[in-house]
Short mmCIF file of C-alpha atoms and ligand atoms in Angstrom, two decimals:
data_model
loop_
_atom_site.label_atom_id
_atom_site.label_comp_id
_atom_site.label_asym_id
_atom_site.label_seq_id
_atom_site.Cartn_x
_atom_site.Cartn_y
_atom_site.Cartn_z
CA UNK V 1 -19.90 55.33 -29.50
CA UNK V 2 -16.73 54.24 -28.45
CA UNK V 3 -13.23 56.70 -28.61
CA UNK V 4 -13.53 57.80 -32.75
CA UNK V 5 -10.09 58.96 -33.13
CA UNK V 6 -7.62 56.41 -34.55
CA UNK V 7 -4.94 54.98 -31.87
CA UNK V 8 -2.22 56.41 -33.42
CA UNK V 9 -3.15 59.51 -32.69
CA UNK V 10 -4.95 59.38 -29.53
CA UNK V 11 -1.62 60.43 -27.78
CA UNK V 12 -2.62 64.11 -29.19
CA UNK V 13 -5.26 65.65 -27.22
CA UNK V 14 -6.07 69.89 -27.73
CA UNK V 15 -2.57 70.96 -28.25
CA UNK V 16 -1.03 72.78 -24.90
CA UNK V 17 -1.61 76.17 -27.45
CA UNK V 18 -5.09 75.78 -27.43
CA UNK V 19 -5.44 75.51 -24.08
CA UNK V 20 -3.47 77.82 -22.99
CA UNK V 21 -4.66 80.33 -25.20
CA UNK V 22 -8.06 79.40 -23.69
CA UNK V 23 -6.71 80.42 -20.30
CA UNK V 24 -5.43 83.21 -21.19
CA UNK V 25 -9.15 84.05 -22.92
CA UNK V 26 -10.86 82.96 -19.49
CA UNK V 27 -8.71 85.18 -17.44
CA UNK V 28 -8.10 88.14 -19.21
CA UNK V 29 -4.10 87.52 -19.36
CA UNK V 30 -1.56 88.65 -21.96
CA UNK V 31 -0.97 86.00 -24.17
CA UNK V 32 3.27 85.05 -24.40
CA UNK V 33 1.97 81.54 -25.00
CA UNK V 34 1.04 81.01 -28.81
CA UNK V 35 3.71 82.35 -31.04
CA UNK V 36 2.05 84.44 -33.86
CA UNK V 37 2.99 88.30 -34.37
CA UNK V 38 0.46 90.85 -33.83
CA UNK V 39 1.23 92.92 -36.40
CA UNK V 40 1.36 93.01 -40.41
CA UNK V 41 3.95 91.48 -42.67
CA UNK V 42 5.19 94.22 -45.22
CA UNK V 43 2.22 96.34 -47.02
CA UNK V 44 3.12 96.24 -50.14
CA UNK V 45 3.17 92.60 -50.51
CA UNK V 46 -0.02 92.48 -48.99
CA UNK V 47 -1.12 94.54 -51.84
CA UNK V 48 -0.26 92.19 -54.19
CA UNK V 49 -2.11 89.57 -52.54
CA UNK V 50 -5.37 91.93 -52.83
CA UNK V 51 -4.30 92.64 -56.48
CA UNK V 52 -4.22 88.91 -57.46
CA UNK V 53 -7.26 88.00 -56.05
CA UNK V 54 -8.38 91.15 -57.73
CA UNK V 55 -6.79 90.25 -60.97
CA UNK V 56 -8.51 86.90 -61.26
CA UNK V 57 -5.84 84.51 -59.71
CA UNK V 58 -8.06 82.60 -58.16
CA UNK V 59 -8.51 78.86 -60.02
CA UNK V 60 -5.97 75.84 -59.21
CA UNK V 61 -2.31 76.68 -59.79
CA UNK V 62 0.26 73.91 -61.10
CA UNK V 63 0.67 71.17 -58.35
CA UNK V 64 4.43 71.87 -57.65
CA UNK V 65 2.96 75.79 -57.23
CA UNK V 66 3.11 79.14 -59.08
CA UNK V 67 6.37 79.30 -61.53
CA UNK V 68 6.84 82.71 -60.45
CA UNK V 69 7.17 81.44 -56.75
CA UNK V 70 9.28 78.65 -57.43
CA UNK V 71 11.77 81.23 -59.18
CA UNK V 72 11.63 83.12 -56.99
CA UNK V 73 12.63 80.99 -54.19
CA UNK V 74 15.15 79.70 -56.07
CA UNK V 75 16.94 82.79 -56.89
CA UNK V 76 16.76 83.18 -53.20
CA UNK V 77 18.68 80.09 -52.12
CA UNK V 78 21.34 81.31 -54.23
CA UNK V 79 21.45 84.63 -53.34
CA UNK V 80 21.62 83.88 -49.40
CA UNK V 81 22.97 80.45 -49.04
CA UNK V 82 24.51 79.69 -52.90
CA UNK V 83 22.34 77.01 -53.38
CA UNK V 84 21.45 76.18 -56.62
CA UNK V 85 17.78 74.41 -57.45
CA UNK V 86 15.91 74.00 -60.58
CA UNK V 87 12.79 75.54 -59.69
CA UNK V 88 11.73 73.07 -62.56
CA UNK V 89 11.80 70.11 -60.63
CA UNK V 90 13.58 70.81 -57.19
CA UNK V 91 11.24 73.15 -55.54
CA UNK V 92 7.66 72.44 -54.42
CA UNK V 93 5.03 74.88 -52.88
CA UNK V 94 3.18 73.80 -49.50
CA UNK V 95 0.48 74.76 -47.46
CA UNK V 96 3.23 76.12 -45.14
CA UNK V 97 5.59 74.16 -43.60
CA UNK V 98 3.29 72.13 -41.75
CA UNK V 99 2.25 70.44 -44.98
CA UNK V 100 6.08 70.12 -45.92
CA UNK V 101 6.83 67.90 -42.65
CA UNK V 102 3.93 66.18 -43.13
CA UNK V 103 4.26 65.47 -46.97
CA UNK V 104 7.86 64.79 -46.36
CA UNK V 105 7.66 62.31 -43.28
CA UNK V 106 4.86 60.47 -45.06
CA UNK V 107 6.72 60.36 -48.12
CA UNK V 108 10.00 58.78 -46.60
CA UNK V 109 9.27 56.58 -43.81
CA UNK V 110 7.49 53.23 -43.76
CA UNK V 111 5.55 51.57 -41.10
CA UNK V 112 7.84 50.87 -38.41
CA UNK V 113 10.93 53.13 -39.14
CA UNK V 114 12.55 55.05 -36.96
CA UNK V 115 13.05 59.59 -36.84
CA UNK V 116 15.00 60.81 -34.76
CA UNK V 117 13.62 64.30 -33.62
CA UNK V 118 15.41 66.58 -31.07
CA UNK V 119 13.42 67.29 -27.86
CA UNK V 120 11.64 69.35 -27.22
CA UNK V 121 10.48 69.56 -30.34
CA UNK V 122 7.96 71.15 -32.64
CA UNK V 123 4.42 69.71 -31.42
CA UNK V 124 3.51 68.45 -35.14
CA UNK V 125 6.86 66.35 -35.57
CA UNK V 126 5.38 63.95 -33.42
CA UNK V 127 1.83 63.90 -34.63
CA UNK V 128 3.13 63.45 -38.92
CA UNK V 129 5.81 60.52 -37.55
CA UNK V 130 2.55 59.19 -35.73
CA UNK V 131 0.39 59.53 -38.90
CA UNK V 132 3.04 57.37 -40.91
CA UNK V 133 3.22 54.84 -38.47
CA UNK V 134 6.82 55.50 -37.58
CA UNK V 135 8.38 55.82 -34.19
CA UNK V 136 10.45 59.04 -33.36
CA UNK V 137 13.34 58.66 -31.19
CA UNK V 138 14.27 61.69 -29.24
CA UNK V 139 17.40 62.93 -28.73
CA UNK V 140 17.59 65.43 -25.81
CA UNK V 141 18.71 69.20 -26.22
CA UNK V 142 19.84 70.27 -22.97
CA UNK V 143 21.55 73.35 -21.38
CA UNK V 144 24.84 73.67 -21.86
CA UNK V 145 27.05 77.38 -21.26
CA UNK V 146 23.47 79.29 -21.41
CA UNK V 147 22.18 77.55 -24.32
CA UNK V 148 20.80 74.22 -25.44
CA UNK V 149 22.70 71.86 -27.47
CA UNK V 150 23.27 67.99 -27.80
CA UNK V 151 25.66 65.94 -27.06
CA UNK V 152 27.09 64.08 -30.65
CA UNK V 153 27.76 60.46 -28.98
CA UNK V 154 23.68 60.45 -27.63
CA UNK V 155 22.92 61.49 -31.25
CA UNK V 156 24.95 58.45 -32.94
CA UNK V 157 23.16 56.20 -30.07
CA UNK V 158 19.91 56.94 -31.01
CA UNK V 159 20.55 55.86 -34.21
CA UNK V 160 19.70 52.42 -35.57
CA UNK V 161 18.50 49.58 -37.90
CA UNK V 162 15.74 51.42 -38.77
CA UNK V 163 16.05 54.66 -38.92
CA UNK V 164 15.20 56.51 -41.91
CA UNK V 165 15.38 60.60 -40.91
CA UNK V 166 16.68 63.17 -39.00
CA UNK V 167 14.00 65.65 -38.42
CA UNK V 168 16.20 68.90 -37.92
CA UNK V 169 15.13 72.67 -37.03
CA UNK V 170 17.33 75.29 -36.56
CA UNK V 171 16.73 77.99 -35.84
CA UNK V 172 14.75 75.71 -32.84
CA UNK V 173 11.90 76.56 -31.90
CA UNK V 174 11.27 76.31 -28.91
CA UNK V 175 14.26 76.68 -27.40
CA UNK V 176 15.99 79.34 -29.55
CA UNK V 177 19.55 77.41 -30.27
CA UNK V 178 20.46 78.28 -33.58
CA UNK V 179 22.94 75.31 -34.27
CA UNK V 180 26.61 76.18 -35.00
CA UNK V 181 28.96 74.49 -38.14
CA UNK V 182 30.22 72.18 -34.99
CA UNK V 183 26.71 70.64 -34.37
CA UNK V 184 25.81 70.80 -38.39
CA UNK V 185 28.53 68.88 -38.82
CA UNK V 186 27.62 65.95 -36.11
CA UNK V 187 24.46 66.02 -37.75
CA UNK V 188 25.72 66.01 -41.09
CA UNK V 189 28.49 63.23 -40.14
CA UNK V 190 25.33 60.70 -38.96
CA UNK V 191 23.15 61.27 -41.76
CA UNK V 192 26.39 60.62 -44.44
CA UNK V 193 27.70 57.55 -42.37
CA UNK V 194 24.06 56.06 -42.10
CA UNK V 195 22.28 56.74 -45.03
CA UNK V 196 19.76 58.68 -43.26
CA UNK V 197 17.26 61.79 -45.10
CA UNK V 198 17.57 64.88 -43.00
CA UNK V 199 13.80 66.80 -42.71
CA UNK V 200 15.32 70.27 -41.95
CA UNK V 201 12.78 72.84 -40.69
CA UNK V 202 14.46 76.44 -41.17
CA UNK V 203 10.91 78.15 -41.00
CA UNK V 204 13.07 81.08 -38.65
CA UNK V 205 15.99 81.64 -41.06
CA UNK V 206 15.85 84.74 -41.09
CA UNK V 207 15.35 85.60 -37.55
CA UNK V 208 18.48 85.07 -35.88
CA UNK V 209 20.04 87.67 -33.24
CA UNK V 210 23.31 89.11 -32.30
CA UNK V 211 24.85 88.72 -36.06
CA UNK V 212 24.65 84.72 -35.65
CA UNK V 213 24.57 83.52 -38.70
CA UNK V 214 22.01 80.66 -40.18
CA UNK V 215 23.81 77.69 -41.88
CA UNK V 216 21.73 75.79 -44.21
CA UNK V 217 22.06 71.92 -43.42
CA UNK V 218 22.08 71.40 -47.13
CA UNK V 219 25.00 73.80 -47.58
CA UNK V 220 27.18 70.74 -45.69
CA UNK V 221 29.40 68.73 -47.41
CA UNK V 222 27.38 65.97 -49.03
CA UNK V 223 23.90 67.28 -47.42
CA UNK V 224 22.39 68.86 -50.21
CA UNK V 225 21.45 65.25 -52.07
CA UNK V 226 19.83 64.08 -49.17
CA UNK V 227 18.09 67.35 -47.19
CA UNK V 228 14.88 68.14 -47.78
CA UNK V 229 15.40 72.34 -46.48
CA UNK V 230 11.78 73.37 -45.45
CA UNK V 231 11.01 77.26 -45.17
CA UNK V 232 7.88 79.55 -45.26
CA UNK V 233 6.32 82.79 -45.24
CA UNK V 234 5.04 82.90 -42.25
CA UNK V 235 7.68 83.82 -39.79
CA UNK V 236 10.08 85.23 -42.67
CA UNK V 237 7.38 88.18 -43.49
CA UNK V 238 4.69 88.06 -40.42
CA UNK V 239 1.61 86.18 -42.36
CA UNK V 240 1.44 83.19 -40.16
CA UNK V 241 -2.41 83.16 -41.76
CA UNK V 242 -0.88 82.38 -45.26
CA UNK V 243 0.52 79.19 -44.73
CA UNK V 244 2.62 79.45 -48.10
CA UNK V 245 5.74 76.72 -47.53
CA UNK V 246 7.60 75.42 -50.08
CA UNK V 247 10.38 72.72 -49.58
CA UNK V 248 14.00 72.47 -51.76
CA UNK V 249 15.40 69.02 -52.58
CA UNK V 250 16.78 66.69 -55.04
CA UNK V 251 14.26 66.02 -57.80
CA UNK V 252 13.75 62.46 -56.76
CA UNK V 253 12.85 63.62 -52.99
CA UNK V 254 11.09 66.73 -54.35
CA UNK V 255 8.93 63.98 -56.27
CA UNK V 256 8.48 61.71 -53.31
CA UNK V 257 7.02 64.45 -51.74
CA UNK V 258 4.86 65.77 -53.93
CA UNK V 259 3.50 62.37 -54.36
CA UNK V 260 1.99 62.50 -50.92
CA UNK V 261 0.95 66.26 -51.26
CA UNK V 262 -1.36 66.30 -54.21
CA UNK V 263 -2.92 63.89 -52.34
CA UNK V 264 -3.69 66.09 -48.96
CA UNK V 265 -3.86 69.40 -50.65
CA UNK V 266 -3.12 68.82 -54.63
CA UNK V 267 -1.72 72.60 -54.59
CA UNK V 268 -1.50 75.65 -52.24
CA UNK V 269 -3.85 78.67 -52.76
CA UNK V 270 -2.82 80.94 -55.36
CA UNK V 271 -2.90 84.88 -54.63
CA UNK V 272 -0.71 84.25 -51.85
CA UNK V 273 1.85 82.68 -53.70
CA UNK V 274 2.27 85.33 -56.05
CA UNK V 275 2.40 87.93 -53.20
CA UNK V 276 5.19 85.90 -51.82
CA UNK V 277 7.00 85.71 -54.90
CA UNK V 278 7.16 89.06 -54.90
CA UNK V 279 8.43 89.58 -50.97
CA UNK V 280 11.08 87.34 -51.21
CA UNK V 281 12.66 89.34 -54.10
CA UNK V 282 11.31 92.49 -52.74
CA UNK V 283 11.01 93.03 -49.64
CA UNK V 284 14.10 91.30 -47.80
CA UNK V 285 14.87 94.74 -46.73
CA UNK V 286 11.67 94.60 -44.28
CA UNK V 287 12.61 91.41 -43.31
CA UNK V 288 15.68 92.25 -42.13
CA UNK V 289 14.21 95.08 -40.07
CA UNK V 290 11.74 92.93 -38.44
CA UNK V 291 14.89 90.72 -37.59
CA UNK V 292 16.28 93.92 -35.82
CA UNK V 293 13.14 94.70 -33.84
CA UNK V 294 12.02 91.20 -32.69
CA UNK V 295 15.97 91.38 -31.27
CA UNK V 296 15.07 94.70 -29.66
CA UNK V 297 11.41 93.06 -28.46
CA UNK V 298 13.58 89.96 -26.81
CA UNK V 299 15.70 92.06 -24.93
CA UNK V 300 13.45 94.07 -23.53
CA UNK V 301 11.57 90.55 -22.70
CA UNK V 302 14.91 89.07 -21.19
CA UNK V 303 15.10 92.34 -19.18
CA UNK V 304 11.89 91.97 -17.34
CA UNK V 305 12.07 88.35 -16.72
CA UNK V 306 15.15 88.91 -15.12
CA UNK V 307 13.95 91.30 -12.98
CA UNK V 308 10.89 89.17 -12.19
CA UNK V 309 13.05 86.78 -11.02
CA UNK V 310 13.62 83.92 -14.00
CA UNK V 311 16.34 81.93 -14.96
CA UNK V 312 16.51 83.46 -18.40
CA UNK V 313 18.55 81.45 -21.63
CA UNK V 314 19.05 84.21 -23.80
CA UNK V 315 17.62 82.74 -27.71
CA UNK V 316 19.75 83.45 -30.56
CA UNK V 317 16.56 82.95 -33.00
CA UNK V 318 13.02 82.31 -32.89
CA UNK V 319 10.65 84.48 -31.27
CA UNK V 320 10.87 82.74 -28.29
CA UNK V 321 12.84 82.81 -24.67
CA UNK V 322 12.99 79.83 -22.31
CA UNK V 323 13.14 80.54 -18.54
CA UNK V 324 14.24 78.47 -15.94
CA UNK V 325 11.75 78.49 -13.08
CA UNK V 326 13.40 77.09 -10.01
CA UNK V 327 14.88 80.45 -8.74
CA UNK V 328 11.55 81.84 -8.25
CA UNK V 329 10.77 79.11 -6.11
CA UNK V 330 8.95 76.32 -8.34
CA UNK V 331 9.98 73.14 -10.16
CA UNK V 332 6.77 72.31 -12.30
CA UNK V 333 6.50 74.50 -15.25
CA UNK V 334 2.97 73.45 -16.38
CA UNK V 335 1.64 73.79 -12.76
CA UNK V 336 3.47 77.30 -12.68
CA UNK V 337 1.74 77.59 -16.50
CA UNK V 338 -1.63 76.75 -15.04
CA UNK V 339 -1.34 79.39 -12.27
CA UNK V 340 0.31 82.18 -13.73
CA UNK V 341 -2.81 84.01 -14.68
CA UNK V 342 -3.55 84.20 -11.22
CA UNK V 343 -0.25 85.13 -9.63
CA UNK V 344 0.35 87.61 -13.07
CA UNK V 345 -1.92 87.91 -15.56
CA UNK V 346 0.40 86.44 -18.04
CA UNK V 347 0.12 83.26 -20.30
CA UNK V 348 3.27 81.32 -21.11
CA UNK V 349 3.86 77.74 -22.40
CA UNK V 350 5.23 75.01 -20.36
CA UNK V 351 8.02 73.57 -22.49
CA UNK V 352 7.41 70.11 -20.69
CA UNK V 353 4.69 69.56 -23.42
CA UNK V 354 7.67 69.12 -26.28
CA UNK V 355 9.10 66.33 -24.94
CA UNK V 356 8.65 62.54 -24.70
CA UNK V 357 11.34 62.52 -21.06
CA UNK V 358 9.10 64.78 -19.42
CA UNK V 359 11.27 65.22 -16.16
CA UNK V 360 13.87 66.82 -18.41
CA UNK V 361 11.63 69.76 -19.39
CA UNK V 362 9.78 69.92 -16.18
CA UNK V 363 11.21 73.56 -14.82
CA UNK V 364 11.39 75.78 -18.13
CA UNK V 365 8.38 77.89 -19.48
CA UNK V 366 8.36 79.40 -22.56
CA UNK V 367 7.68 83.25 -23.32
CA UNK V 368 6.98 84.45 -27.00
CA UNK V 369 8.22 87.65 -27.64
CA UNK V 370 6.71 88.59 -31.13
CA UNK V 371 4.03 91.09 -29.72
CA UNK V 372 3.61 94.87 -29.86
CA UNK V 373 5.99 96.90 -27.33
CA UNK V 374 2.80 97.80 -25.06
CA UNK V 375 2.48 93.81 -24.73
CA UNK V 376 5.57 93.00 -23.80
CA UNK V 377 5.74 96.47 -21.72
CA UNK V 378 2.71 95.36 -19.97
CA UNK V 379 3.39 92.08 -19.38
CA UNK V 380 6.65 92.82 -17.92
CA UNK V 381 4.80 94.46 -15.00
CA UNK V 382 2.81 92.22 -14.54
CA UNK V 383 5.37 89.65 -13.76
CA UNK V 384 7.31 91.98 -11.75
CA UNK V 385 4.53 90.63 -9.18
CA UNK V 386 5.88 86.89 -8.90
CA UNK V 387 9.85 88.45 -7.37
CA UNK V 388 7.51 90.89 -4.98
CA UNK V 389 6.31 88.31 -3.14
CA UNK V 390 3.32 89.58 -2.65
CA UNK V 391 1.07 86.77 -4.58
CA UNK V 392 3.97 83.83 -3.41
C1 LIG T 401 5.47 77.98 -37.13
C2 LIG T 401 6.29 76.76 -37.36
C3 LIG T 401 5.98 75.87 -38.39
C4 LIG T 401 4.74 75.98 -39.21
O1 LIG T 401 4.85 76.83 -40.27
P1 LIG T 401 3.58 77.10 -41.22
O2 LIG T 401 4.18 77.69 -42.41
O3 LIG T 401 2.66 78.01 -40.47
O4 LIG T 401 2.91 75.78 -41.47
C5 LIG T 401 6.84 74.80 -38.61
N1 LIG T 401 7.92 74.61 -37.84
C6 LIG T 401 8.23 75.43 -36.81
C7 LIG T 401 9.43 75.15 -35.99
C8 LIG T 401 7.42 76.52 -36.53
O5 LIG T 401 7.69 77.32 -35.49
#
């Protein structure tokens, strides 16, 4: 039989998780590849997941999801960002925000037009511009004063005839820039001048470091009729599992969207919605807790790399650091990925893998730094190794 897969989306292999997480399998390493936590999110609210599967929650909810989420998350734009939306309407309920992108991309772009994503970027931006047949065009993040940012005049060049979206995500994953009013703004300015939909992925709102503060694309002047603000439970409370999203829009984007989504999912599981509900107007407290330890967890991190010899760009969100690997001696991160079981018993991601101009991500590897104390004690050991010169 010849190749199966569709052309579009033969460009997608295994994703570099999977395989690295294989790897790290095979060899027996700690895993600071894939970025999941490996502990619980809050325990009440995981009681009320249990209690509404108990309670008999379990048929089809309403397409645009549970009322009592979509309240919920409205009172919760207000409350943190005053944004007002009519959870009647202007909210919608995903299977996480992988579903949300998706939805949303297919939703908005045609055949042909252009999104502009911002490299590296998430690994399923590419595949849902792929799946609709549009073209991303990257614009590169790159290191400037010990973080990554973009330049405004490469951003306005990238722009064209047909372009339809800016696919945004800040806090970034995975380079940890949490973008600043400045670069809101020269995001905001493009989108206004050019008529463009901005896709913004805030999945790690809540986790941001150092007191730096998360600004809402829609909260821009004249963003909030044409952002479609994704979140979702996963990083917010530590149930990556639940893959409860939701997305907040205009009612005419919100519909767009949902157009596309009762056709890939019609709705999003039900006792997890409810559970959510009640974390978001319940448990913020925990939230903000885990905020303070994962800040603690990346510090320690930063330490040890440090000490192991990295190039370290301190994150101000996300659960993930990037290193630079040239002062240790190498210049490839993926063939530094691929042998780094070997020369430490540690996994890590090669950030290369996020971004269409290769050569510009070739020397940073990415460390997650969600993971029990022990882990991250252990690991930072471990790498102590590749500075010894002992395995070099
Ligand atoms: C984890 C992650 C997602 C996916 O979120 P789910 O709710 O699990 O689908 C989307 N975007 C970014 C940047 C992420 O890191």
């Amino acid at each position: 039989m010849s190749e199966p897969l569709v052309r579009r989306m033969r460009e997608f292999g295994t994703t570099v998780f999977a395989t690295m997480t294989k790897l790290a399998v095979e060899t027996g390493s700690i895993n600071l590849g894939q970025g999941f936590p490996d502990t619980d999110g809050p325990a009440r609210m995981l009681e009320r997941a249990v209690e509404a599967v108990r309670d008999g929650f379990n048929q089809y909810p309403p397409g645009p999801g549970v009322p009592e989420l979509r309240r919920a998350v409205a009172e919760h734009r207000e409350k943190w960002y005053g944004l007002a939306y009519d959870p009647d309407g202007e909210v919608l309920v995903t299977v996480g925000a992988t579903e949300a992108i998706a939805a949303a991309v297919l939703a908005l772009c045609e055949p042909g037009d252009e999104v502009i994503v911002f490299e590296p970027y998430y690994d399923s931006y590419a595949a849902a511009v792929a799946l609709a047949g549009a073209v991303r065009r990257p614009v590169t993040l790159r290191v400037d004063a010990g973080r990554f940012t973009f330049d405004p005049a490469e951003l306005a060049a990238a722009v064209g005839p047909r372009t339809r979206a800016v696919l945004v995500n800040s806090p970034h994953n995975p380079t940890g820039t949490v973008f600043n009013r400045q670069e809101l703004e020269a995001i905001a300015e493009v989108c206004r001048e050019r008529d463009l939909v901005a896709i913004s992925d805030e999945v790690y709102e809540h986790l941001t470091f150092d007191g730096v503060e998360h600004v809402p694309l829609a909260t821009l002047p004249g963003m909030r009729e044409r952002t479609v603000m994704i979140s979702s439970a996963g990083k917010s409370f530590s149930v990556t599992g639940w893959k409860t999203g939701w997305i907040c829009a205009p009612a005419p984007l919100v519909a767009a969207v949902q157009a596309v989504k009762q056709f890939l999912t019609f709705t999003a599981a039900a006792p997890w919605q409810l559970a959510v509900a009640y974390g978001l107007r319940e448990e913020m407290d925990w939230v903000n807790g885990l905020r303070a330890d994962l800040q603690a967890k990346r510090d320690r991190l930063i330490a040890g790399l440090e000490t192991a010899g990295f190039g370290v760009l301190r994150p101000a969100g996300t659960y993930f650091v990037q290193t630079d690997i040239r002062p240790l001696g190498f210049d490839d991160g993926l063939e530094l990925a691929r042998r780094l079981p070997e020369l430490a018993g540690v996994v890590a991601i090669p950030t290369q893998a996020f971004y269409d101009n290769v050569s510009r991500g070739r020397h940073f590897l990415r460390f997650a730094f969600c993971k029990k104390d022990e882990v991250i004690a252990e690991a930072v050991t471990r790498l102590r190794h590749l500075s010894s010169g002992s395995t070099l």
